[in-house]
Amino acid sequence: MQQDDKSPLNKDRTPETSRHGQTGLMPVERVFFIAIRIFLGAVFIYASVDKILHPAPFALAIYNYQILPNELIPLTAIVIPWLELLLGIGLILGVWLPGSVFLINLLLLIFISALVFNIIRGLDIRCGCFSTSNKELEDGVMAWYVIRDMIFFLLGIYLFLRLYIFRPRA
């Protein structure tokens, strides 16, 4: 027996339905969602490249935060950039999207916390966010790093809410 196309059993088989709960998004909101995904993905890919190419200076930047035990710094300097690269690719391509969004928000929260912790301690350190060169540090820019990362975090929260909380129903 053939099922009616309007049957509740077929509602998840329509071409407009995606695996990630994007059914029913208005065209503008769908474009906004995709644009934010691509933007944040590109930011994370861009942030990863210099750190992948220069792990030793990135390890020094991590050391300067004075948060991790020395034994964890080399591993962190290797893992974080590759994780950023994979998560950025995941956001852009839409693969592993719920996990990519969750982990990007977690990383951003950790980065913001590390920056704020060092501002409170009075340390003005080189962020190491996008570059391992010494040109990145200028007096008073630590607050700018926090603001910039908060903007990224708010965009990530939007993605998180669209995927996990306010996803449109078919």
PDB file of C-alpha atoms in Angstrom:
ATOM      1  CA  MET A   1       0.000   0.000   0.000  1.00  0.00           C
ATOM      2  CA  GLN A   2       1.388   3.392  -0.972  1.00  0.00           C
ATOM      3  CA  GLN A   3       1.438   6.107   1.684  1.00  0.00           C
ATOM      4  CA  ASP A   4      -0.032   9.526   1.125  1.00  0.00           C
ATOM      5  CA  ASP A   5       2.596  12.283   0.733  1.00  0.00           C
ATOM      6  CA  LYS A   6       0.893  14.229   3.508  1.00  0.00           C
ATOM      7  CA  SER A   7       1.109  11.311   5.904  1.00  0.00           C
ATOM      8  CA  PRO A   8       2.975  12.012   9.149  1.00  0.00           C
ATOM      9  CA  LEU A   9       5.237   9.094   8.281  1.00  0.00           C
ATOM     10  CA  ASN A  10       6.562  10.971   5.250  1.00  0.00           C
ATOM     11  CA  LYS A  11       7.098  14.368   6.880  1.00  0.00           C
ATOM     12  CA  ASP A  12      10.839  13.750   7.361  1.00  0.00           C
ATOM     13  CA  ARG A  13      11.350  12.670   3.763  1.00  0.00           C
ATOM     14  CA  THR A  14      10.577  15.962   2.084  1.00  0.00           C
ATOM     15  CA  PRO A  15      13.396  17.574   0.100  1.00  0.00           C
ATOM     16  CA  GLU A  16      13.244  20.701   2.285  1.00  0.00           C
ATOM     17  CA  THR A  17      14.141  18.743   5.425  1.00  0.00           C
ATOM     18  CA  SER A  18      17.791  18.627   6.421  1.00  0.00           C
ATOM     19  CA  ARG A  19      19.405  16.320   8.959  1.00  0.00           C
ATOM     20  CA  HIS A  20      20.185  19.302  11.173  1.00  0.00           C
ATOM     21  CA  GLY A  21      16.686  20.613  11.811  1.00  0.00           C
ATOM     22  CA  GLN A  22      16.722  23.448   9.303  1.00  0.00           C
ATOM     23  CA  THR A  23      13.250  22.739   7.942  1.00  0.00           C
ATOM     24  CA  GLY A  24      10.941  25.689   7.960  1.00  0.00           C
ATOM     25  CA  LEU A  25      13.572  28.421   8.150  1.00  0.00           C
ATOM     26  CA  MET A  26      12.596  31.565   6.326  1.00  0.00           C
ATOM     27  CA  PRO A  27      14.916  32.188   3.357  1.00  0.00           C
ATOM     28  CA  VAL A  28      16.556  35.219   5.004  1.00  0.00           C
ATOM     29  CA  GLU A  29      17.066  33.378   8.279  1.00  0.00           C
ATOM     30  CA  ARG A  30      18.479  30.353   6.439  1.00  0.00           C
ATOM     31  CA  VAL A  31      20.954  32.594   4.596  1.00  0.00           C
ATOM     32  CA  PHE A  32      21.863  34.276   7.899  1.00  0.00           C
ATOM     33  CA  PHE A  33      22.408  30.885   9.557  1.00  0.00           C
ATOM     34  CA  ILE A  34      24.625  29.675   6.705  1.00  0.00           C
ATOM     35  CA  ALA A  35      26.520  32.984   6.546  1.00  0.00           C
ATOM     36  CA  ILE A  36      27.336  32.819  10.264  1.00  0.00           C
ATOM     37  CA  ARG A  37      28.424  29.187   9.903  1.00  0.00           C
ATOM     38  CA  ILE A  38      30.739  30.073   7.029  1.00  0.00           C
ATOM     39  CA  PHE A  39      32.083  33.182   8.783  1.00  0.00           C
ATOM     40  CA  LEU A  40      32.873  31.383  12.063  1.00  0.00           C
ATOM     41  CA  GLY A  41      34.280  28.414  10.157  1.00  0.00           C
ATOM     42  CA  ALA A  42      36.572  30.727   8.182  1.00  0.00           C
ATOM     43  CA  VAL A  43      37.662  32.481  11.395  1.00  0.00           C
ATOM     44  CA  PHE A  44      38.624  29.172  12.989  1.00  0.00           C
ATOM     45  CA  ILE A  45      40.414  27.932   9.871  1.00  0.00           C
ATOM     46  CA  TYR A  46      42.311  31.222   9.575  1.00  0.00           C
ATOM     47  CA  ALA A  47      43.203  31.096  13.283  1.00  0.00           C
ATOM     48  CA  SER A  48      44.559  27.564  12.940  1.00  0.00           C
ATOM     49  CA  VAL A  49      46.917  28.015   9.990  1.00  0.00           C
ATOM     50  CA  ASP A  50      49.752  30.019  11.589  1.00  0.00           C
ATOM     51  CA  LYS A  51      49.603  27.900  14.749  1.00  0.00           C
ATOM     52  CA  ILE A  52      49.828  24.671  12.735  1.00  0.00           C
ATOM     53  CA  LEU A  53      52.789  26.029  10.781  1.00  0.00           C
ATOM     54  CA  HIS A  54      54.548  27.400  13.895  1.00  0.00           C
ATOM     55  CA  PRO A  55      53.745  25.214  16.920  1.00  0.00           C
ATOM     56  CA  ALA A  56      56.745  26.315  19.022  1.00  0.00           C
ATOM     57  CA  PRO A  57      55.812  30.037  19.138  1.00  0.00           C
ATOM     58  CA  PHE A  58      52.210  29.023  19.796  1.00  0.00           C
ATOM     59  CA  ALA A  59      53.391  26.855  22.688  1.00  0.00           C
ATOM     60  CA  LEU A  60      55.210  29.921  24.054  1.00  0.00           C
ATOM     61  CA  ALA A  61      51.996  31.952  23.780  1.00  0.00           C
ATOM     62  CA  ILE A  62      50.174  29.227  25.736  1.00  0.00           C
ATOM     63  CA  TYR A  63      52.983  29.186  28.319  1.00  0.00           C
ATOM     64  CA  ASN A  64      52.648  32.966  28.781  1.00  0.00           C
ATOM     65  CA  TYR A  65      49.042  32.536  29.913  1.00  0.00           C
ATOM     66  CA  GLN A  66      50.447  30.705  32.969  1.00  0.00           C
ATOM     67  CA  ILE A  67      47.373  28.512  33.263  1.00  0.00           C
ATOM     68  CA  LEU A  68      48.361  25.014  32.111  1.00  0.00           C
ATOM     69  CA  PRO A  69      51.012  22.791  33.657  1.00  0.00           C
ATOM     70  CA  ASN A  70      54.203  22.851  31.575  1.00  0.00           C
ATOM     71  CA  GLU A  71      53.771  19.176  30.681  1.00  0.00           C
ATOM     72  CA  LEU A  72      50.476  19.886  28.861  1.00  0.00           C
ATOM     73  CA  ILE A  73      51.664  22.867  26.825  1.00  0.00           C
ATOM     74  CA  PRO A  74      53.300  20.972  23.895  1.00  0.00           C
ATOM     75  CA  LEU A  75      50.276  18.704  23.474  1.00  0.00           C
ATOM     76  CA  THR A  76      47.902  21.666  23.676  1.00  0.00           C
ATOM     77  CA  ALA A  77      49.964  23.595  21.110  1.00  0.00           C
ATOM     78  CA  ILE A  78      49.545  20.700  18.676  1.00  0.00           C
ATOM     79  CA  VAL A  79      45.925  19.709  19.367  1.00  0.00           C
ATOM     80  CA  ILE A  80      44.194  23.110  19.584  1.00  0.00           C
ATOM     81  CA  PRO A  81      45.134  24.346  16.067  1.00  0.00           C
ATOM     82  CA  TRP A  82      44.161  21.046  14.415  1.00  0.00           C
ATOM     83  CA  LEU A  83      40.903  21.027  16.368  1.00  0.00           C
ATOM     84  CA  GLU A  84      40.223  24.597  15.226  1.00  0.00           C
ATOM     85  CA  LEU A  85      40.894  23.568  11.625  1.00  0.00           C
ATOM     86  CA  LEU A  86      38.601  20.526  11.766  1.00  0.00           C
ATOM     87  CA  LEU A  87      35.816  22.427  13.519  1.00  0.00           C
ATOM     88  CA  GLY A  88      36.067  25.276  11.019  1.00  0.00           C
ATOM     89  CA  ILE A  89      35.803  22.828   8.131  1.00  0.00           C
ATOM     90  CA  GLY A  90      32.861  21.161   9.877  1.00  0.00           C
ATOM     91  CA  LEU A  91      31.049  24.486  10.164  1.00  0.00           C
ATOM     92  CA  ILE A  92      31.656  25.480   6.564  1.00  0.00           C
ATOM     93  CA  LEU A  93      30.717  22.107   5.088  1.00  0.00           C
ATOM     94  CA  GLY A  94      27.896  21.474   7.555  1.00  0.00           C
ATOM     95  CA  VAL A  95      29.324  18.096   8.601  1.00  0.00           C
ATOM     96  CA  TRP A  96      29.201  17.120  12.259  1.00  0.00           C
ATOM     97  CA  LEU A  97      27.390  20.427  12.651  1.00  0.00           C
ATOM     98  CA  PRO A  98      25.898  19.980  16.139  1.00  0.00           C
ATOM     99  CA  GLY A  99      29.224  18.771  17.520  1.00  0.00           C
ATOM    100  CA  SER A 100      31.206  21.457  15.684  1.00  0.00           C
ATOM    101  CA  VAL A 101      28.958  24.217  17.022  1.00  0.00           C
ATOM    102  CA  PHE A 102      29.081  22.841  20.569  1.00  0.00           C
ATOM    103  CA  LEU A 103      32.888  22.483  20.562  1.00  0.00           C
ATOM    104  CA  ILE A 104      33.482  25.887  18.956  1.00  0.00           C
ATOM    105  CA  ASN A 105      31.376  27.503  21.662  1.00  0.00           C
ATOM    106  CA  LEU A 106      33.267  25.554  24.320  1.00  0.00           C
ATOM    107  CA  LEU A 107      36.621  26.657  22.859  1.00  0.00           C
ATOM    108  CA  LEU A 108      35.481  30.281  22.660  1.00  0.00           C
ATOM    109  CA  LEU A 109      34.343  30.152  26.278  1.00  0.00           C
ATOM    110  CA  ILE A 110      37.744  28.748  27.310  1.00  0.00           C
ATOM    111  CA  PHE A 111      39.592  31.403  25.259  1.00  0.00           C
ATOM    112  CA  ILE A 112      37.506  34.239  26.749  1.00  0.00           C
ATOM    113  CA  SER A 113      37.986  32.877  30.258  1.00  0.00           C
ATOM    114  CA  ALA A 114      41.764  32.645  29.793  1.00  0.00           C
ATOM    115  CA  LEU A 115      41.932  36.225  28.512  1.00  0.00           C
ATOM    116  CA  VAL A 116      39.758  37.619  31.314  1.00  0.00           C
ATOM    117  CA  PHE A 117      41.705  35.622  33.920  1.00  0.00           C
ATOM    118  CA  ASN A 118      44.956  37.194  32.742  1.00  0.00           C
ATOM    119  CA  ILE A 119      43.465  40.690  32.574  1.00  0.00           C
ATOM    120  CA  ILE A 120      42.348  40.273  36.194  1.00  0.00           C
ATOM    121  CA  ARG A 121      45.853  39.101  37.124  1.00  0.00           C
ATOM    122  CA  GLY A 122      47.300  42.167  35.401  1.00  0.00           C
ATOM    123  CA  LEU A 123      49.146  40.237  32.700  1.00  0.00           C
ATOM    124  CA  ASP A 124      49.209  41.843  29.263  1.00  0.00           C
ATOM    125  CA  ILE A 125      50.236  38.905  27.114  1.00  0.00           C
ATOM    126  CA  ARG A 126      50.372  38.099  23.433  1.00  0.00           C
ATOM    127  CA  CYS A 127      47.050  36.444  22.633  1.00  0.00           C
ATOM    128  CA  GLY A 128      48.281  33.861  20.125  1.00  0.00           C
ATOM    129  CA  CYS A 129      44.783  33.811  18.686  1.00  0.00           C
ATOM    130  CA  PHE A 130      45.516  34.399  15.003  1.00  0.00           C
ATOM    131  CA  SER A 131      49.263  34.779  14.804  1.00  0.00           C
ATOM    132  CA  THR A 132      52.318  33.454  16.569  1.00  0.00           C
ATOM    133  CA  SER A 133      54.367  36.549  15.694  1.00  0.00           C
ATOM    134  CA  ASN A 134      55.277  39.203  18.235  1.00  0.00           C
ATOM    135  CA  LYS A 135      53.564  41.890  16.137  1.00  0.00           C
ATOM    136  CA  GLU A 136      50.195  40.947  17.599  1.00  0.00           C
ATOM    137  CA  LEU A 137      50.715  42.611  20.995  1.00  0.00           C
ATOM    138  CA  GLU A 138      50.167  46.299  21.511  1.00  0.00           C
ATOM    139  CA  ASP A 139      49.417  47.946  24.836  1.00  0.00           C
ATOM    140  CA  GLY A 140      45.820  47.641  25.952  1.00  0.00           C
ATOM    141  CA  VAL A 141      44.621  45.233  23.290  1.00  0.00           C
ATOM    142  CA  MET A 142      43.741  42.429  25.707  1.00  0.00           C
ATOM    143  CA  ALA A 143      40.310  44.034  26.212  1.00  0.00           C
ATOM    144  CA  TRP A 144      39.851  44.114  22.423  1.00  0.00           C
ATOM    145  CA  TYR A 145      40.625  40.373  22.271  1.00  0.00           C
ATOM    146  CA  VAL A 146      37.887  39.727  24.827  1.00  0.00           C
ATOM    147  CA  ILE A 147      35.373  41.877  22.935  1.00  0.00           C
ATOM    148  CA  ARG A 148      36.260  40.210  19.619  1.00  0.00           C
ATOM    149  CA  ASP A 149      35.939  36.735  21.110  1.00  0.00           C
ATOM    150  CA  MET A 150      32.639  37.687  22.770  1.00  0.00           C
ATOM    151  CA  ILE A 151      31.275  38.681  19.353  1.00  0.00           C
ATOM    152  CA  PHE A 152      32.371  35.306  17.961  1.00  0.00           C
ATOM    153  CA  PHE A 153      30.815  33.615  21.005  1.00  0.00           C
ATOM    154  CA  LEU A 154      27.479  35.400  20.494  1.00  0.00           C
ATOM    155  CA  LEU A 155      27.446  34.235  16.875  1.00  0.00           C
ATOM    156  CA  GLY A 156      28.235  30.718  18.077  1.00  0.00           C
ATOM    157  CA  ILE A 157      25.428  30.915  20.636  1.00  0.00           C
ATOM    158  CA  TYR A 158      23.018  31.855  17.838  1.00  0.00           C
ATOM    159  CA  LEU A 159      24.087  28.733  15.920  1.00  0.00           C
ATOM    160  CA  PHE A 160      23.776  26.643  19.073  1.00  0.00           C
ATOM    161  CA  LEU A 161      20.276  27.935  19.821  1.00  0.00           C
ATOM    162  CA  ARG A 162      19.125  27.333  16.225  1.00  0.00           C
ATOM    163  CA  LEU A 163      20.439  23.766  16.292  1.00  0.00           C
ATOM    164  CA  TYR A 164      19.537  22.690  19.814  1.00  0.00           C
ATOM    165  CA  ILE A 165      16.790  24.875  21.262  1.00  0.00           C
ATOM    166  CA  PHE A 166      14.789  26.794  18.651  1.00  0.00           C
ATOM    167  CA  ARG A 167      15.022  24.510  15.709  1.00  0.00           C
ATOM    168  CA  PRO A 168      12.011  24.844  13.465  1.00  0.00           C
ATOM    169  CA  ARG A 169       9.643  21.922  13.218  1.00  0.00           C
ATOM    170  CA  ALA A 170       8.339  20.541   9.947  1.00  0.00           C
TER     171      ALA A 170
END
